[in-house]
GROMACS .gro file of C-alpha atoms in nm:
model
  269
    1MET     CA    1   9.505   8.502   8.653
    2ALA     CA    2   9.453   8.828   8.839
    3ILE     CA    3   9.319   8.818   9.194
    4PRO     CA    4   9.042   9.083   9.221
    5TYR     CA    5   9.103   9.346   9.487
    6PRO     CA    6   8.790   9.275   9.692
    7HIS     CA    7   8.922   8.919   9.734
    8PHE     CA    8   9.274   9.046   9.802
    9PHE     CA    9   9.164   9.274  10.083
   10GLY     CA   10   8.899   9.039  10.216
   11SER     CA   11   8.592   9.237  10.113
   12GLU     CA   12   8.479   9.520   9.891
   13LYS     CA   13   8.414   9.729  10.202
   14SER     CA   14   8.771   9.667  10.313
   15ALA     CA   15   8.895   9.776   9.972
   16MET     CA   16   8.693  10.096   9.991
   17GLU     CA   17   8.828  10.172  10.337
   18LYS     CA   18   9.176  10.159  10.186
   19GLY     CA   19   9.072  10.400   9.913
   20ILE     CA   20   9.079  10.134   9.642
   21LEU     CA   21   8.783   9.992   9.451
   22VAL     CA   22   8.732   9.794   9.134
   23HIS     CA   23   8.416   9.686   8.956
   24SER     CA   24   8.178   9.500   9.183
   25PRO     CA   25   8.092   9.149   9.060
   26SER     CA   26   7.722   9.235   9.101
   27SER     CA   27   7.735   9.568   8.927
   28SER     CA   28   7.833   9.694   8.584
   29SER     CA   29   7.878  10.050   8.706
   30SER     CA   30   8.214  10.221   8.693
   31PRO     CA   31   8.444  10.226   8.997
   32SER     CA   32   8.375  10.520   9.228
   33VAL     CA   33   8.744  10.546   9.321
   34ILE     CA   34   9.020  10.560   9.059
   35LEU     CA   35   9.328  10.355   9.136
   36THR     CA   36   9.639  10.573   9.153
   37GLN     CA   37   9.982  10.441   9.063
   38ASP     CA   38  10.093  10.471   9.425
   39GLU     CA   39   9.790  10.269   9.542
   40LEU     CA   40   9.880   9.996   9.295
   41LYS     CA   41  10.237   9.996   9.426
   42LYS     CA   42  10.113   9.964   9.783
   43ILE     CA   43   9.888   9.670   9.696
   44ALA     CA   44  10.176   9.484   9.530
   45ALA     CA   45  10.407   9.564   9.823
   46TYR     CA   46  10.163   9.436  10.085
   47LYS     CA   47  10.113   9.117   9.885
   48ALA     CA   48  10.490   9.065   9.872
   49VAL     CA   49  10.523   9.098  10.249
   50GLU     CA   50  10.299   8.792  10.281
   51TYR     CA   51  10.610   8.595  10.179
   52VAL     CA   52  10.798   8.719  10.487
   53GLU     CA   53  10.822   8.486  10.788
   54SER     CA   54  10.964   8.536  11.136
   55GLY     CA   55  11.335   8.461  11.164
   56MET     CA   56  11.415   8.561  10.807
   57VAL     CA   57  11.709   8.766  10.683
   58LEU     CA   58  11.559   9.011  10.435
   59GLY     CA   59  11.694   9.228  10.158
   60LEU     CA   60  11.518   9.564  10.186
   61GLY     CA   61  11.474   9.734   9.849
   62THR     CA   62  11.491  10.100   9.754
   63GLY     CA   63  11.237  10.321   9.579
   64SER     CA   64  10.877  10.431   9.599
   65THR     CA   65  10.735  10.078   9.571
   66ALA     CA   66  10.982   9.908   9.804
   67LYS     CA   67  10.919  10.181  10.062
   68HIS     CA   68  10.566  10.047  10.111
   69ALA     CA   69  10.702   9.697  10.175
   70VAL     CA   70  10.955   9.823  10.431
   71ASP     CA   71  10.681  10.024  10.603
   72ARG     CA   72  10.463   9.713  10.620
   73ILE     CA   73  10.744   9.499  10.764
   74GLY     CA   74  10.801   9.763  11.033
   75GLU     CA   75  10.430   9.767  11.110
   76LEU     CA   76  10.411   9.388  11.147
   77LEU     CA   77  10.716   9.392  11.375
   78ARG     CA   78  10.552   9.651  11.601
   79GLN     CA   79  10.236   9.442  11.611
   80GLY     CA   80  10.434   9.132  11.707
   81LYS     CA   81  10.317   8.945  11.397
   82LEU     CA   82  10.677   8.920  11.277
   83LYS     CA   83  10.973   8.848  11.505
   84ASN     CA   84  11.350   8.806  11.477
   85ILE     CA   85  11.373   8.977  11.139
   86VAL     CA   86  11.710   9.102  11.015
   87GLY     CA   87  11.714   9.351  10.729
   88ILE     CA   88  11.992   9.420  10.479
   89PRO     CA   89  11.924   9.763  10.323
   90THR     CA   90  12.011   9.836   9.961
   91SER     CA   91  12.074  10.210  10.007
   92LYS     CA   92  12.142  10.477  10.266
   93LYS     CA   93  11.784  10.597  10.225
   94THR     CA   94  11.639  10.253  10.301
   95HIS     CA   95  11.881  10.220  10.594
   96GLU     CA   96  11.743  10.541  10.741
   97GLN     CA   97  11.383  10.429  10.682
   98ALA     CA   98  11.442  10.091  10.845
   99VAL     CA   99  11.613  10.245  11.148
  100SER     CA  100  11.318  10.482  11.195
  101LEU     CA  101  11.082  10.181  11.191
  102GLY     CA  102  11.287   9.981  11.439
  103ILE     CA  103  11.386   9.707  11.192
  104PRO     CA  104  11.709   9.537  11.306
  105LEU     CA  105  11.979   9.570  11.041
  106SER     CA  106  12.297   9.396  10.937
  107ASP     CA  107  12.506   9.355  10.620
  108LEU     CA  108  12.628   9.101  10.366
  109ASP     CA  109  12.952   9.046  10.557
  110SER     CA  110  12.753   8.903  10.848
  111HIS     CA  111  12.479   8.743  10.634
  112PRO     CA  112  12.619   8.636  10.296
  113VAL     CA  113  12.301   8.437  10.216
  114LEU     CA  114  11.957   8.598  10.252
  115ASP     CA  115  11.622   8.425  10.271
  116LEU     CA  116  11.426   8.681  10.072
  117ALA     CA  117  11.450   9.023   9.911
  118ILE     CA  118  11.163   9.252   9.814
  119ASP     CA  119  11.215   9.538   9.571
  120GLY     CA  120  11.053   9.728   9.288
  121ALA     CA  121  11.161   9.745   8.924
  122ASP     CA  122  11.152  10.001   8.645
  123GLU     CA  123  11.082   9.747   8.372
  124VAL     CA  124  10.983   9.379   8.363
  125ASP     CA  125  10.998   9.177   8.041
  126PRO     CA  126  10.797   8.857   7.967
  127TYR     CA  127  11.086   8.642   8.099
  128LEU     CA  128  11.098   8.833   8.432
  129ASN     CA  129  11.421   9.010   8.344
  130LEU     CA  130  11.435   9.357   8.496
  131VAL     CA  131  11.565   9.707   8.454
  132LYS     CA  132  11.638   9.866   8.789
  133GLY     CA  133  11.839  10.162   8.913
  134ARG     CA  134  11.646  10.467   8.799
  135GLY     CA  135  11.650  10.559   9.167
  136GLY     CA  136  12.029  10.533   9.167
  137SER     CA  137  12.084  10.229   9.392
  138LEU     CA  138  12.144   9.957   9.133
  139LEU     CA  139  12.483   9.834   9.257
  140ARG     CA  140  12.384   9.769   9.618
  141GLU     CA  141  12.049   9.631   9.502
  142LYS     CA  142  12.224   9.383   9.273
  143MET     CA  143  12.469   9.277   9.544
  144VAL     CA  144  12.196   9.215   9.802
  145GLU     CA  145  11.936   9.066   9.569
  146GLY     CA  146  12.194   8.843   9.406
  147ALA     CA  147  12.260   8.684   9.745
  148CYS     CA  148  11.895   8.590   9.809
  149LYS     CA  149  11.728   8.249   9.794
  150LYS     CA  150  11.411   8.424   9.674
  151PHE     CA  151  11.375   8.765   9.508
  152VAL     CA  152  11.021   8.903   9.499
  153VAL     CA  153  10.969   9.199   9.265
  154ILE     CA  154  10.674   9.434   9.310
  155VAL     CA  155  10.543   9.655   9.029
  156ASP     CA  156  10.232   9.813   8.886
  157GLU     CA  157  10.126   9.710   8.537
  158THR     CA  158  10.281  10.019   8.372
  159LYS     CA  159  10.625   9.861   8.425
  160LEU     CA  160  10.559   9.566   8.194
  161VAL     CA  161  10.748   9.585   7.861
  162LYS     CA  162  10.794   9.360   7.558
  163TYR     CA  163  11.172   9.391   7.587
  164LEU     CA  164  11.416   9.565   7.822
  165GLY     CA  165  11.454   9.927   7.720
  166GLY     CA  166  11.111   9.913   7.558
  167SER     CA  167  10.966  10.188   7.775
  168GLY     CA  168  11.198  10.439   7.612
  169LEU     CA  169  11.317  10.539   7.958
  170ALA     CA  170  11.662  10.507   8.109
  171MET     CA  171  11.867  10.190   8.145
  172PRO     CA  172  12.122  10.301   8.405
  173VAL     CA  173  12.491  10.217   8.412
  174GLU     CA  174  12.700  10.302   8.719
  175ILE     CA  175  13.046  10.425   8.625
  176ILE     CA  176  13.346  10.574   8.802
  177PRO     CA  177  13.370  10.955   8.778
  178PHE     CA  178  13.717  10.949   8.617
  179CYS     CA  179  13.684  11.049   8.249
  180TRP     CA  180  13.310  10.985   8.255
  181LYS     CA  181  13.262  11.139   7.909
  182PHE     CA  182  13.498  10.881   7.761
  183THR     CA  183  13.305  10.596   7.925
  184ALA     CA  184  12.966  10.741   7.825
  185GLN     CA  185  13.076  10.764   7.461
  186ARG     CA  186  13.198  10.405   7.462
  187LEU     CA  187  12.864  10.291   7.604
  188GLN     CA  188  12.677  10.483   7.336
  189ASP     CA  189  12.896  10.341   7.060
  190LEU     CA  190  12.840   9.991   7.195
  191PHE     CA  191  12.468  10.012   7.112
  192GLU     CA  192  12.484  10.233   6.804
  193ASP     CA  193  12.267   9.991   6.608
  194SER     CA  194  11.990  10.029   6.867
  195GLY     CA  195  11.992  10.409   6.836
  196CYS     CA  196  12.143  10.446   7.182
  197VAL     CA  197  12.184  10.787   7.343
  198ALA     CA  198  12.396  10.804   7.661
  199LYS     CA  199  12.335  11.086   7.908
  200LEU     CA  200  12.503  11.163   8.240
  201ARG     CA  201  12.244  11.173   8.517
  202THR     CA  202  12.233  11.516   8.681
  203PHE     CA  203  12.029  11.693   8.945
  204GLY     CA  204  11.952  12.045   9.062
  205GLU     CA  205  11.939  12.375   8.876
  206LYS     CA  206  12.314  12.371   8.811
  207GLY     CA  207  12.302  12.024   8.657
  208GLU     CA  208  12.549  11.872   8.900
  209PRO     CA  209  12.629  11.503   8.843
  210PHE     CA  210  12.416  11.264   9.046
  211VAL     CA  211  12.642  11.075   9.287
  212THR     CA  212  12.549  10.726   9.405
  213ASP     CA  213  12.588  10.597   9.761
  214ASN     CA  214  12.917  10.448   9.639
  215GLY     CA  215  13.055  10.781   9.514
  216ASN     CA  216  13.005  10.697   9.146
  217TYR     CA  217  12.818  10.856   8.854
  218ILE     CA  218  12.532  10.712   8.650
  219VAL     CA  219  12.506  10.720   8.273
  220ASP     CA  220  12.151  10.659   8.150
  221LEU     CA  221  12.115  10.474   7.820
  222TYR     CA  222  11.810  10.536   7.601
  223PHE     CA  223  11.732  10.291   7.322
  224LYS     CA  224  11.520  10.331   7.011
  225LYS     CA  225  11.531   9.959   6.928
  226ASP     CA  226  11.561   9.622   7.100
  227ILE     CA  227  11.922   9.561   7.209
  228GLY     CA  228  11.898   9.190   7.130
  229ASP     CA  229  12.055   8.916   7.340
  230LEU     CA  230  12.061   9.055   7.694
  231LYS     CA  231  12.345   8.838   7.823
  232ILE     CA  232  12.566   8.944   7.533
  233ALA     CA  233  12.473   9.308   7.600
  234SER     CA  234  12.545   9.264   7.971
  235ASP     CA  235  12.887   9.112   7.910
  236ALA     CA  236  12.978   9.384   7.661
  237ILE     CA  237  12.892   9.660   7.910
  238LEU     CA  238  13.080   9.496   8.197
  239ARG     CA  239  13.392   9.452   7.983
  240LEU     CA  240  13.430   9.829   7.948
  241ALA     CA  241  13.690   9.970   8.187
  242GLY     CA  242  13.527  10.239   8.398
  243VAL     CA  243  13.193  10.058   8.426
  244VAL     CA  244  13.099   9.938   8.774
  245ASP     CA  245  12.767   9.765   8.691
  246HIS     CA  246  12.446   9.809   8.496
  247GLY     CA  247  12.075   9.809   8.570
  248MET     CA  248  11.981   9.489   8.388
  249PHE     CA  249  11.886   9.224   8.645
  250LEU     CA  250  11.886   8.905   8.438
  251ASP     CA  251  11.748   8.573   8.566
  252MET     CA  252  11.736   8.709   8.921
  253ALA     CA  253  11.367   8.754   9.002
  254THR     CA  254  11.194   8.440   9.131
  255THR     CA  255  10.851   8.602   9.169
  256VAL     CA  256  10.697   8.917   9.021
  257ILE     CA  257  10.382   9.064   9.176
  258ILE     CA  258  10.193   9.294   8.941
  259ALA     CA  259   9.912   9.522   9.057
  260GLY     CA  260   9.673   9.638   8.786
  261GLU     CA  261   9.320   9.764   8.741
  262LEU     CA  262   9.179   9.410   8.744
  263GLY     CA  263   9.368   9.288   9.048
  264VAL     CA  264   9.697   9.131   9.152
  265THR     CA  265   9.884   8.889   8.925
  266VAL     CA  266  10.167   8.672   9.057
  267LYS     CA  267  10.424   8.534   8.812
  268ASN     CA  268  10.683   8.278   8.920
  269LYS     CA  269  10.999   8.154   8.752
   0.00000   0.00000   0.00000
């Protein structure tokens, strides 16, 4: 069941002050403020930070949604409402953000088991399997979030899909640069029955290859049909020499927080 935003923020006035408003229970009129996607992301992120307690070792996610959570953690540390937090960032960008906010940082070598990680996702299926990595940080995200006791995922309702790949957008695969065309072709051939198209991720006017924090390339897979059994698909991808990892996060999320027009929905494994 969705928690209405006035309840989530404490009052309708509070919701309006944050620039967010839904239908009033006592009125059938339309909302005077339209929820933007970024506002929905922020709501989900703030709800996720409620799971954070002083003394925790936290995995700090990467991306536009996770950024709001990291900002909120920094804010609560400054206010003294959180203490003795240690963050493990999932990218160079998140590392820089956390340093600017004064969040103490460490790594998996020093903290091989984390209490909690908070991150966004590009797709969430009905079983809480995820596609992540459209921001390019999938490998470090999977390493950190795979070492957590709890993994809280924060999304807006546009990220919900019937099956992974169902949005028609990219399912990323991180590969080594050596003979990337060869690897991309093998990935495409692997999912020929699903109408797969494999494209090297590029950036800039010259179309230079996007390079991850680990010095690798990313091949984005686009599917026209359901790829079937996800664990079989995962194993097939990982067996290919030249593949580092893929953006399917299977059976990893313990909680998914979804912000939509009607409120916040929390789904647990």
